[in-house]
Each structure stands twice: as C-alpha cells, then as structure tokens.
Short mmCIF file of C-alpha atoms and ligand atoms in Angstrom, two decimals:
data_model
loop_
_atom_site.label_atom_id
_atom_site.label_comp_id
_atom_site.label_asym_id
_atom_site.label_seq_id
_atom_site.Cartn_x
_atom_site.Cartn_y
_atom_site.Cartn_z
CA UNK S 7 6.80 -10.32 10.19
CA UNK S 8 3.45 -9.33 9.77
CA UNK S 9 1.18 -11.11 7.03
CA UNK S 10 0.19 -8.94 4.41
CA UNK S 11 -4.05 -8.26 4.06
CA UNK S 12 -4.33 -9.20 0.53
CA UNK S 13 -2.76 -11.93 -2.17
CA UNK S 14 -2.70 -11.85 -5.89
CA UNK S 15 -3.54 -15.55 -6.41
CA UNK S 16 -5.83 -17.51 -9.20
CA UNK S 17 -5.57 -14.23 -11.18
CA UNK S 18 -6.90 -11.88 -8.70
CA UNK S 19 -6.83 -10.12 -5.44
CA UNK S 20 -8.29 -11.68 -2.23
CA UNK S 21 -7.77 -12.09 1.19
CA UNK S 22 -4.40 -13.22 1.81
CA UNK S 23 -5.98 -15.98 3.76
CA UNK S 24 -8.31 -17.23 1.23
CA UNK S 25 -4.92 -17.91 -1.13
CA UNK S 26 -4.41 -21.43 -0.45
CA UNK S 27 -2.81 -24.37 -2.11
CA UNK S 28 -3.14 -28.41 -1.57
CA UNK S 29 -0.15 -30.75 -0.21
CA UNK S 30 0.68 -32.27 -2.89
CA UNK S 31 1.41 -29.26 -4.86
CA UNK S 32 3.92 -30.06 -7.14
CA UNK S 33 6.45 -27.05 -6.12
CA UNK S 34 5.52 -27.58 -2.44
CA UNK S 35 7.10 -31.00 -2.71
CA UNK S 36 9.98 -30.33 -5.03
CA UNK S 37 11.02 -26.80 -4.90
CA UNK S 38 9.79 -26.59 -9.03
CA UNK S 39 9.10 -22.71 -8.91
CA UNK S 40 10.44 -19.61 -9.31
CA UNK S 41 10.49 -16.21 -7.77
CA UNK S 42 11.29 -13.02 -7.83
CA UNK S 43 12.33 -10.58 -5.32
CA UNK S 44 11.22 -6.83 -5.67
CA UNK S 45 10.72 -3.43 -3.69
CA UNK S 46 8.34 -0.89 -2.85
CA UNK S 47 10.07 2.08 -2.19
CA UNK S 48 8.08 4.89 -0.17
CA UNK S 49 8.64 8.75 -0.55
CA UNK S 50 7.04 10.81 1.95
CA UNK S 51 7.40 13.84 0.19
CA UNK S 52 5.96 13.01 -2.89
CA UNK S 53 3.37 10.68 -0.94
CA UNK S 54 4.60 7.78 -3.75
CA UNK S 55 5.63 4.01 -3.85
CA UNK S 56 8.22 3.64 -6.50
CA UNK S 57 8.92 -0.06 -7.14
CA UNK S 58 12.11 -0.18 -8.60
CA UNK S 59 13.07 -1.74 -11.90
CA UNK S 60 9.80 -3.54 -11.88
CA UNK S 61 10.39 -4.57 -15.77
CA UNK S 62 13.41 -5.50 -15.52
CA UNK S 63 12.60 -8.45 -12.42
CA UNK S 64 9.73 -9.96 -14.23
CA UNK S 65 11.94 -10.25 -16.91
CA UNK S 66 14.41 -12.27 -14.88
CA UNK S 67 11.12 -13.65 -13.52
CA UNK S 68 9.67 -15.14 -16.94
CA UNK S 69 13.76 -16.39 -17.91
CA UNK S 70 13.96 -18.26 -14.40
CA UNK S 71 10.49 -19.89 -15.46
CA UNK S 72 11.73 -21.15 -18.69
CA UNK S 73 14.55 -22.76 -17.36
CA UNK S 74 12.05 -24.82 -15.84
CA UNK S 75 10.29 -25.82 -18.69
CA UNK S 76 7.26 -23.67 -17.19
CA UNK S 77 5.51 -20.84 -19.41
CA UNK S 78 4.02 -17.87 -17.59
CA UNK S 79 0.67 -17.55 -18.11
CA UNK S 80 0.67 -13.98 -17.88
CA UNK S 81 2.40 -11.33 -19.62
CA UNK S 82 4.64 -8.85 -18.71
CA UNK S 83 1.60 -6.17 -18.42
CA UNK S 84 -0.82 -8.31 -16.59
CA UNK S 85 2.02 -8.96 -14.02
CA UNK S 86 2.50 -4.71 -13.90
CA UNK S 87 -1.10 -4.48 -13.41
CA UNK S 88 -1.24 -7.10 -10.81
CA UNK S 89 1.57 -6.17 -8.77
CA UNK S 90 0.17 -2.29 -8.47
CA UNK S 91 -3.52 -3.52 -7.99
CA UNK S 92 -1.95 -5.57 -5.18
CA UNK S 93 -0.14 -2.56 -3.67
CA UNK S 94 -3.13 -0.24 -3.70
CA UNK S 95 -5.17 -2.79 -1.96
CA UNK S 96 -2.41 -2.69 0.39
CA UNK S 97 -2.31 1.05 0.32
CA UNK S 98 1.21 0.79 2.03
CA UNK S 99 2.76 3.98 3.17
CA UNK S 100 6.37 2.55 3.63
CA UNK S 101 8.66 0.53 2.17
CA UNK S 102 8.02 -3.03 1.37
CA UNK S 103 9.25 -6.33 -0.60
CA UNK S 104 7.30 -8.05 -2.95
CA UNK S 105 7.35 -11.80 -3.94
CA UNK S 106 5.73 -13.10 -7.33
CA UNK S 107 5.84 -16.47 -7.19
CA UNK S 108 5.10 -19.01 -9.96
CA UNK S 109 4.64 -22.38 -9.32
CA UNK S 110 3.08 -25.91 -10.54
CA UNK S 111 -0.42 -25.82 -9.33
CA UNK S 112 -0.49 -29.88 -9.52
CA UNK S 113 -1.03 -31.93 -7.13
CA UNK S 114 0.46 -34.85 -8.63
CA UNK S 115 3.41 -37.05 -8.22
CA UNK S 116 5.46 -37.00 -11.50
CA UNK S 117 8.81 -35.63 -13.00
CA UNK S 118 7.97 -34.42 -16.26
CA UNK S 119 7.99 -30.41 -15.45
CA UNK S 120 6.86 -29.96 -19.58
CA UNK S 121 3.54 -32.08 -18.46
CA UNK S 122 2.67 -29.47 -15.53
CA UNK S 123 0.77 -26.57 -15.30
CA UNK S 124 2.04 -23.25 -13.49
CA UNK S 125 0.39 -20.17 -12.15
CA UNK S 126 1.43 -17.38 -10.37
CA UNK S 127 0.88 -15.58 -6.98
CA UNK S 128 2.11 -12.24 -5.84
CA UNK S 129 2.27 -10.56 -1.91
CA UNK S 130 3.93 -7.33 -0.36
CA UNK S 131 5.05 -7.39 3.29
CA UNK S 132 6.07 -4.11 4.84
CA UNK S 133 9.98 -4.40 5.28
CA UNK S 134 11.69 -1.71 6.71
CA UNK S 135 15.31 -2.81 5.14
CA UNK S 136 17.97 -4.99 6.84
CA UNK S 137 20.28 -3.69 9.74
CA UNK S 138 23.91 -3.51 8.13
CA UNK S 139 25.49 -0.03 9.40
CA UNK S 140 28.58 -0.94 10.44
CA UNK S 141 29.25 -3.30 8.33
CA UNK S 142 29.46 -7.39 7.39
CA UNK S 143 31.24 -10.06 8.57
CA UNK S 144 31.30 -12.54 5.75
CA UNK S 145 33.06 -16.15 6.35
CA UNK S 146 34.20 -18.18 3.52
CA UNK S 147 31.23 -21.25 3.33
CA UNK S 148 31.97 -24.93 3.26
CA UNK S 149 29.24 -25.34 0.80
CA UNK S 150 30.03 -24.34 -2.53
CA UNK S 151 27.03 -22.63 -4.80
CA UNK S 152 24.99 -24.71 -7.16
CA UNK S 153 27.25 -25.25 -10.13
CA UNK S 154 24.99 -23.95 -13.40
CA UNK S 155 25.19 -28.06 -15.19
CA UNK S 156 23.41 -28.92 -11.94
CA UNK S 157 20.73 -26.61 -11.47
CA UNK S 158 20.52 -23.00 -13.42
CA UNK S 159 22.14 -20.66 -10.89
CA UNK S 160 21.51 -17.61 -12.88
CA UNK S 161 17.67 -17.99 -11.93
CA UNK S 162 15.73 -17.84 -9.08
CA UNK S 163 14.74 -21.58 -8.65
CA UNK S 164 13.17 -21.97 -5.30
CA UNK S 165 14.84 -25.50 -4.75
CA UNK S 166 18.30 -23.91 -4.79
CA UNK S 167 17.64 -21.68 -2.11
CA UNK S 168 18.54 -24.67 0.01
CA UNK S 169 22.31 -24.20 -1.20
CA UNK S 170 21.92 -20.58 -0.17
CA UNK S 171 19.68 -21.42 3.21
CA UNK S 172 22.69 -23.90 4.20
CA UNK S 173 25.61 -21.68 3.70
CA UNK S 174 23.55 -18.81 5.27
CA UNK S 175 22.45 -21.38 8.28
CA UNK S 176 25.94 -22.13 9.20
CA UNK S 177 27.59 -18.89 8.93
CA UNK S 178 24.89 -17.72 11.55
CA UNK S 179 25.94 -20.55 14.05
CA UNK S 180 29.02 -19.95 13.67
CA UNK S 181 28.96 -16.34 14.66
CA UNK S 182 29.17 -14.69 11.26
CA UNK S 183 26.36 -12.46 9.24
CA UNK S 184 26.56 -14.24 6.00
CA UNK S 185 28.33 -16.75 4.53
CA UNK S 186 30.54 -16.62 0.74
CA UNK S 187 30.12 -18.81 -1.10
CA UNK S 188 32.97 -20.24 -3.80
CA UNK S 189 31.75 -22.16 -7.06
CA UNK S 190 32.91 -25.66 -8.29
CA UNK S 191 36.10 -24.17 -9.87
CA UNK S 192 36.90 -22.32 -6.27
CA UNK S 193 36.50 -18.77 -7.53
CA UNK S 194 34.08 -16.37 -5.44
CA UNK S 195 30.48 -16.52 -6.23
CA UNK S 196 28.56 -14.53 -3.75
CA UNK S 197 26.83 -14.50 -1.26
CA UNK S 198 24.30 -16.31 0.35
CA UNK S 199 21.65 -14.28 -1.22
CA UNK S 200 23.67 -11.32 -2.70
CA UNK S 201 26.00 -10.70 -5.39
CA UNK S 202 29.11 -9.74 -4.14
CA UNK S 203 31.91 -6.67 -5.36
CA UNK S 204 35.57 -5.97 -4.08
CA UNK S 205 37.35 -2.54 -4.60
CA UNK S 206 41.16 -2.94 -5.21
CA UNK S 207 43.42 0.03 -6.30
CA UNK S 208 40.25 1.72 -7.20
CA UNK S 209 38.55 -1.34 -9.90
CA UNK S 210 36.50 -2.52 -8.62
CA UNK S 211 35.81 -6.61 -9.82
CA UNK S 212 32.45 -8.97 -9.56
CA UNK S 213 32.39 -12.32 -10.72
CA UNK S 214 30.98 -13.30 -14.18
CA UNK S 215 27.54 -14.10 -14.70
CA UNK S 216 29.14 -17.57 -16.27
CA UNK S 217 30.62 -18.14 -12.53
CA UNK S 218 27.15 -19.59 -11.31
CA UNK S 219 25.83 -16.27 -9.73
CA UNK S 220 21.89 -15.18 -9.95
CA UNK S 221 21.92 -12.25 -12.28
CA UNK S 222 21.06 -9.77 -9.92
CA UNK S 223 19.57 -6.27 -10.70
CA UNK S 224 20.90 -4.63 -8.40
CA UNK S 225 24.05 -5.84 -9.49
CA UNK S 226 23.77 -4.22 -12.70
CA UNK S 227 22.24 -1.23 -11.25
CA UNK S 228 25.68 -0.72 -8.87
CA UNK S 229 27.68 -1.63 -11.78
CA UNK S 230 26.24 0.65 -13.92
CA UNK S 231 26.30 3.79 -11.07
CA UNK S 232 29.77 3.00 -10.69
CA UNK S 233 30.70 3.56 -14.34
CA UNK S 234 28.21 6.34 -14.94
CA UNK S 235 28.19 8.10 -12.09
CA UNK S 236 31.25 7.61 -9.55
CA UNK S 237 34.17 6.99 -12.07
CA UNK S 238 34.88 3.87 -11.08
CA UNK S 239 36.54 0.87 -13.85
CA UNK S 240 34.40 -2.29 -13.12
CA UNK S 241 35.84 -5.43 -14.57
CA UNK S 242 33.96 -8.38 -14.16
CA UNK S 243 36.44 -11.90 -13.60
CA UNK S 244 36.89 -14.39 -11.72
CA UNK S 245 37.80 -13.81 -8.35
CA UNK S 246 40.29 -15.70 -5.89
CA UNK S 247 39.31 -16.14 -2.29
CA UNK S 248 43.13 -14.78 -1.59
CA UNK S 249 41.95 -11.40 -3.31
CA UNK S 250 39.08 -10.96 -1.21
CA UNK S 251 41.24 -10.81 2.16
CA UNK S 252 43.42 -8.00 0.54
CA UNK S 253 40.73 -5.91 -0.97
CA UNK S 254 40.71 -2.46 -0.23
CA UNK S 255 36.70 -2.74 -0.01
CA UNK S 256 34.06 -5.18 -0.26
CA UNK S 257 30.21 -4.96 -0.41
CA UNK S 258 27.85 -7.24 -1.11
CA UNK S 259 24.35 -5.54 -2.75
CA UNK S 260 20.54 -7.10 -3.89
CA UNK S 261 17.19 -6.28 -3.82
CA UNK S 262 16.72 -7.07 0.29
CA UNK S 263 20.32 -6.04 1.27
CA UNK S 264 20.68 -3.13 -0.97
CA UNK S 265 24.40 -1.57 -1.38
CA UNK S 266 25.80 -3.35 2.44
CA UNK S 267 29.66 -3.33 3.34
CA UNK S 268 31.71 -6.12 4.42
CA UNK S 269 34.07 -4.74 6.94
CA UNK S 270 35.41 -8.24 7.82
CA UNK S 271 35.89 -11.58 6.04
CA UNK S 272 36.99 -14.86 8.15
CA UNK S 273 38.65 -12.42 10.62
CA UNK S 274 40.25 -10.35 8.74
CA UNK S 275 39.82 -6.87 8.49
CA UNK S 276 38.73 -5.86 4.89
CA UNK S 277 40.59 -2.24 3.97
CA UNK S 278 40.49 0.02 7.00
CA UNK S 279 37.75 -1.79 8.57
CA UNK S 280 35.20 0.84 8.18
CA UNK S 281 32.73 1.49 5.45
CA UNK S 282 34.86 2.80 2.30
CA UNK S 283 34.79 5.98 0.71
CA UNK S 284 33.32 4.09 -2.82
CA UNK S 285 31.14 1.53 -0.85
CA UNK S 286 29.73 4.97 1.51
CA UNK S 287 28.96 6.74 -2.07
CA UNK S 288 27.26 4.03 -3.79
CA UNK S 289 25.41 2.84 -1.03
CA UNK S 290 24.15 6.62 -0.55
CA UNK S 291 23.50 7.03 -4.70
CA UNK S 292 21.53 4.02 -4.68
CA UNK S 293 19.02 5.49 -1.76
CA UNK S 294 18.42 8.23 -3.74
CA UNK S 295 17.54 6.84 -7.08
CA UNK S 296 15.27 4.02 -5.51
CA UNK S 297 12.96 6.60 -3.65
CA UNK S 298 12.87 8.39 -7.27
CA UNK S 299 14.49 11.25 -6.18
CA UNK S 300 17.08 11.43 -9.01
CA UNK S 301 15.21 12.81 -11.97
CA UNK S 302 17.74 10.77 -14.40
CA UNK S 303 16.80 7.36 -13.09
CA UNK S 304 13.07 7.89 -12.44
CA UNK S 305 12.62 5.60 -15.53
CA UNK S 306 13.58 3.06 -13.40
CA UNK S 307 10.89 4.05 -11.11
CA UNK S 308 7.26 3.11 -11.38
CA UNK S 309 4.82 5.03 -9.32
CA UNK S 310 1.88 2.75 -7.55
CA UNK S 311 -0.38 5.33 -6.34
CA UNK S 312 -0.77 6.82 -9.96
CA UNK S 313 -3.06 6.40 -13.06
CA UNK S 314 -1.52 2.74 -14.96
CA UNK S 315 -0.84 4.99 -17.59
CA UNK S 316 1.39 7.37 -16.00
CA UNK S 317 2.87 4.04 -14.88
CA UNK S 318 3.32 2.39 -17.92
CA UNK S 319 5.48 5.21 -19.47
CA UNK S 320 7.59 5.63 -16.23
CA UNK S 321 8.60 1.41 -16.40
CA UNK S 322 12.06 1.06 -18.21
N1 PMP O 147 22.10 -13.79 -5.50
C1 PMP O 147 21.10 -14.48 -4.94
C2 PMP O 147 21.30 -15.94 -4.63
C3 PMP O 147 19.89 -13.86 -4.67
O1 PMP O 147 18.87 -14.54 -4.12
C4 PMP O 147 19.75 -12.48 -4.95
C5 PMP O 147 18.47 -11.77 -4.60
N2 PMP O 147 17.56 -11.87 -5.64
C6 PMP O 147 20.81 -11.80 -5.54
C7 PMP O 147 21.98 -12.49 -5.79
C8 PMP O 147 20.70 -10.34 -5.90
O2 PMP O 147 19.76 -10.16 -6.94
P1 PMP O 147 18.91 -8.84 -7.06
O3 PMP O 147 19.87 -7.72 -7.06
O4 PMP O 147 18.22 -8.97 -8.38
O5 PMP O 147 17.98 -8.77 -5.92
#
C-alpha cells in the first residue's frame, strides 16, 4: 500500500510524515481508540469524489468514542471539513478509504479512560476495492466475537479488532478467505470484518444489532435497498450456523468489502454455488448509488471537489 502525502493530525493538515505520536501513547499500548472506516468514491464522468454516507460514519464514529468514556473534540462539521480538506490536498482521482482515528494522546500509564485526553487524526489511501468475483469461502471460526458485557461490539474499538484479526488470521492459514464468526450464545455474528446476510426462500435474515455485531452502514444501506428497491422481506434474528449451510444465498457486505458473495461455507456449497440472482442485483445497485449515479440516493453522497456548501446540503 502506498502511504498517503498528507495527514489530518493536531487539527490540521501536514505531511503525513510529520504526524507522529510518542510510545507510550495511551491507545498505542492498550488499543483505547476508535475508528471509523469510510470511502471515497471516484466518478470519471462527473470528475467527482463522492464519500459515501459521510454523516452517518462519524456518527457511529462519535457513539464508538463514548463508549469509551472519550469526548470528541470536534464536531460533526469540523470532522466534514477536515475529511474534504484532507482529500483535496490529496487531490485523488480514484477511489480510496479513509480512516479517522481518535485516540488518547497520553503518554501515561493509567486505567482511568475518564482522566485521558483524546484527539483525532484522519488519512486516505488510494484503494482500488477488494478482489471477491467469484465469490467467498467463509469457514465457521473457533473464536467466537467479543460478547457486548465484555467489550462494546457495536463500536469500532480498536482493541477488539484483535478478536476479528484472530478469526481472520486463522481462516487464512487454513485455506479459507474469511472466517464467521458465532457469538457467546452460538448464533451467527459476522464476519471477520463484515456484517453478514443469508437469502432463504427469498427473506432474506441478518443478525440483530443486540447479537454483538458492529452496526455497520452498509448494512443498513443493503437492508434498506433490499426493501426499497429489490422487493425483498428482510427480517433481522438470530441465526443458526445449521441455516447458513442451507441458505439459498449468502453475502457478506461493509465499507472495504462492499456487497461480496459467499459461494462456499466450511465446504459446502452455498445455493448453486455461483453468485445469486439477489446477491448479483444488490451488489450491482450498490455500485451505482456509491459513485452518485442514482439521482435518489445522491443525498447520501457528498461531493469533495465542490464548494463546502454545495457539500453541506448534499450530506444526509
Ligand atoms: N463488522 C465489523 C467488525 C467491521 O469492522 C465492519 C467494517 N466497519 C463492519 C462490520 C461493516 O461496517 P460498515 O458497513 O459500516 O463498514
């Protein structure tokens, strides 16, 4: 991956190699921050970067803070402006992912997160999008995700990417693309770092927020598009690892992996073993509204390379 040219750090742009922090950082020690995960789409006919549901992540962003005690120190504007100052110093002409970060800036060794004091950081890398064509191959992990009385799942707490890192780790070794992940009760959560849908008899089910998933946008987006636009009953309840092997369909879908099928789980062939017909559909809907090129959903669409005004308006 190539390093990005600039950082958002200390409250303003520099050189991405002037944004440093010291070793004893509390977060670099104990995992105490949060993130958020976001993209840069890029549409070469309109010569635009629309990041999609930009609101709507730093939302997520500020609730995953306060589960750890921490208050942002910026608000919801200041991040907007940030993130599109950062993206026009980039002046990318392609698709990228963007990482706001906030963390405890102290290098101190303590426990009390209350006591600490956070700030935030933001950098784009170009990223083309993940390889996933054909289709995933999904194994049922040995590690179970973070159960919620534990550590908040619904956030994005950087320390529990370890769970996800882990189950992600050894489904790689062990020949797989991604690992599921069950929670403490044994229902499906998702997956390693994707929320995860199965199509049966044309429902199609996801598990609860309450079943120790991250809330995931694009989870609500797909929802949502299947509802609105596709027909499609959603019904979100728990769901048995048994049902998963006898779905008709399965995809998995997030900010990095967008809509992606799982053609296979633990060997077994999921439906027909291709992409299915709903799966092909959403995934294809979903490419279309995140390069703003469905006039309905360009709310959720916030130009970069445009006035902040223009911008403003455009950011559901
Ligand atoms: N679950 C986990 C563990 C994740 O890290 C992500 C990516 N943020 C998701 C689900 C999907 O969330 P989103 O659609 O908001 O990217």
């Amino acid at each position: 991956m190539e390093l990005p040219k600039h950082a958002f750090f200390s409250g303003r742009i520099v050189p991405y190699s002037d944004a440093k922090i010291g070793l004893l950082t509390h977060t670099l020690n104990y995992g105490t921050g949060v993130f958020g995960g976001m993209r840069g789409y890029w549409n070469e006919e309109e010569q635009q970067m629309f990041v999609f549901r930009a609101s709507d992540h730093f939302r997520r962003f500020r609730q995953s803070a306060s589960l750890l005690s921490m208050t942002l120190p910026l608000s919801d504007d200041a991040l907007t402006h940030a993130l599109i100052d950062l993206l026009r110093a980039e002046n990318y002409k392609c698709d990228c992912y963007i990482r706001p970060f906030a963390y405890f800036t102290d290098e101190v060794i303590t426990s009390h997160l209350a006591a600490l004091n956070p700030d935030i950081s933001m950098v784009a890398v170009a990223f083309p999008g993940l390889p996933h064509g054909g289709g995933l191959h999904l194994t049922v992990s040995g590690w179970r995700r973070v159960d919620d009385n534990m550590l908040p799942a619904r956030g994005k707490i950087a320390g529990a990417y370890v769970n996800s890192f882990l189950a992600k780790t050894d489904s790689i070794q062990a020949g797989f693309d991604d690992a599921l992940l069950l929670n403490t009760d044994g229902h499906v959560a998702e997956a390693s770092v994707a929320n995860f849908f199965l199509v049966q008899n044309g429902i199609a089910r996801t598990p609860p927020v309450s079943d120790n998933i991250v809330e995931g946008i694009t989870r609500r987006t797909v929802a949502m598009l299947l509802k609105a636009e596709l027909g499609i009953e959603v019904e979100e309840r728990a769901i048995d690892r048994s049902e998963v092997y006898l779905a008709d369909e399965a995809f998995v879908c997030g900010t990095a992996v967008e809509v992606a099928a799982v053609t296979r789980i633990d060997h077994r062939t999921v439906g027909g073993g291709g992409v299915g017909p709903i799966t092909f559909s959403l995934a294809d809907l979903y490419q279309r509204i995140v390069r703003g090129r469905i006039q309905k959903y360009l709310p959720f669409c916030s130009p970069v390379y445009h006035p902040m005004e223009a911008n403003e308006n455009r950011i559901s």
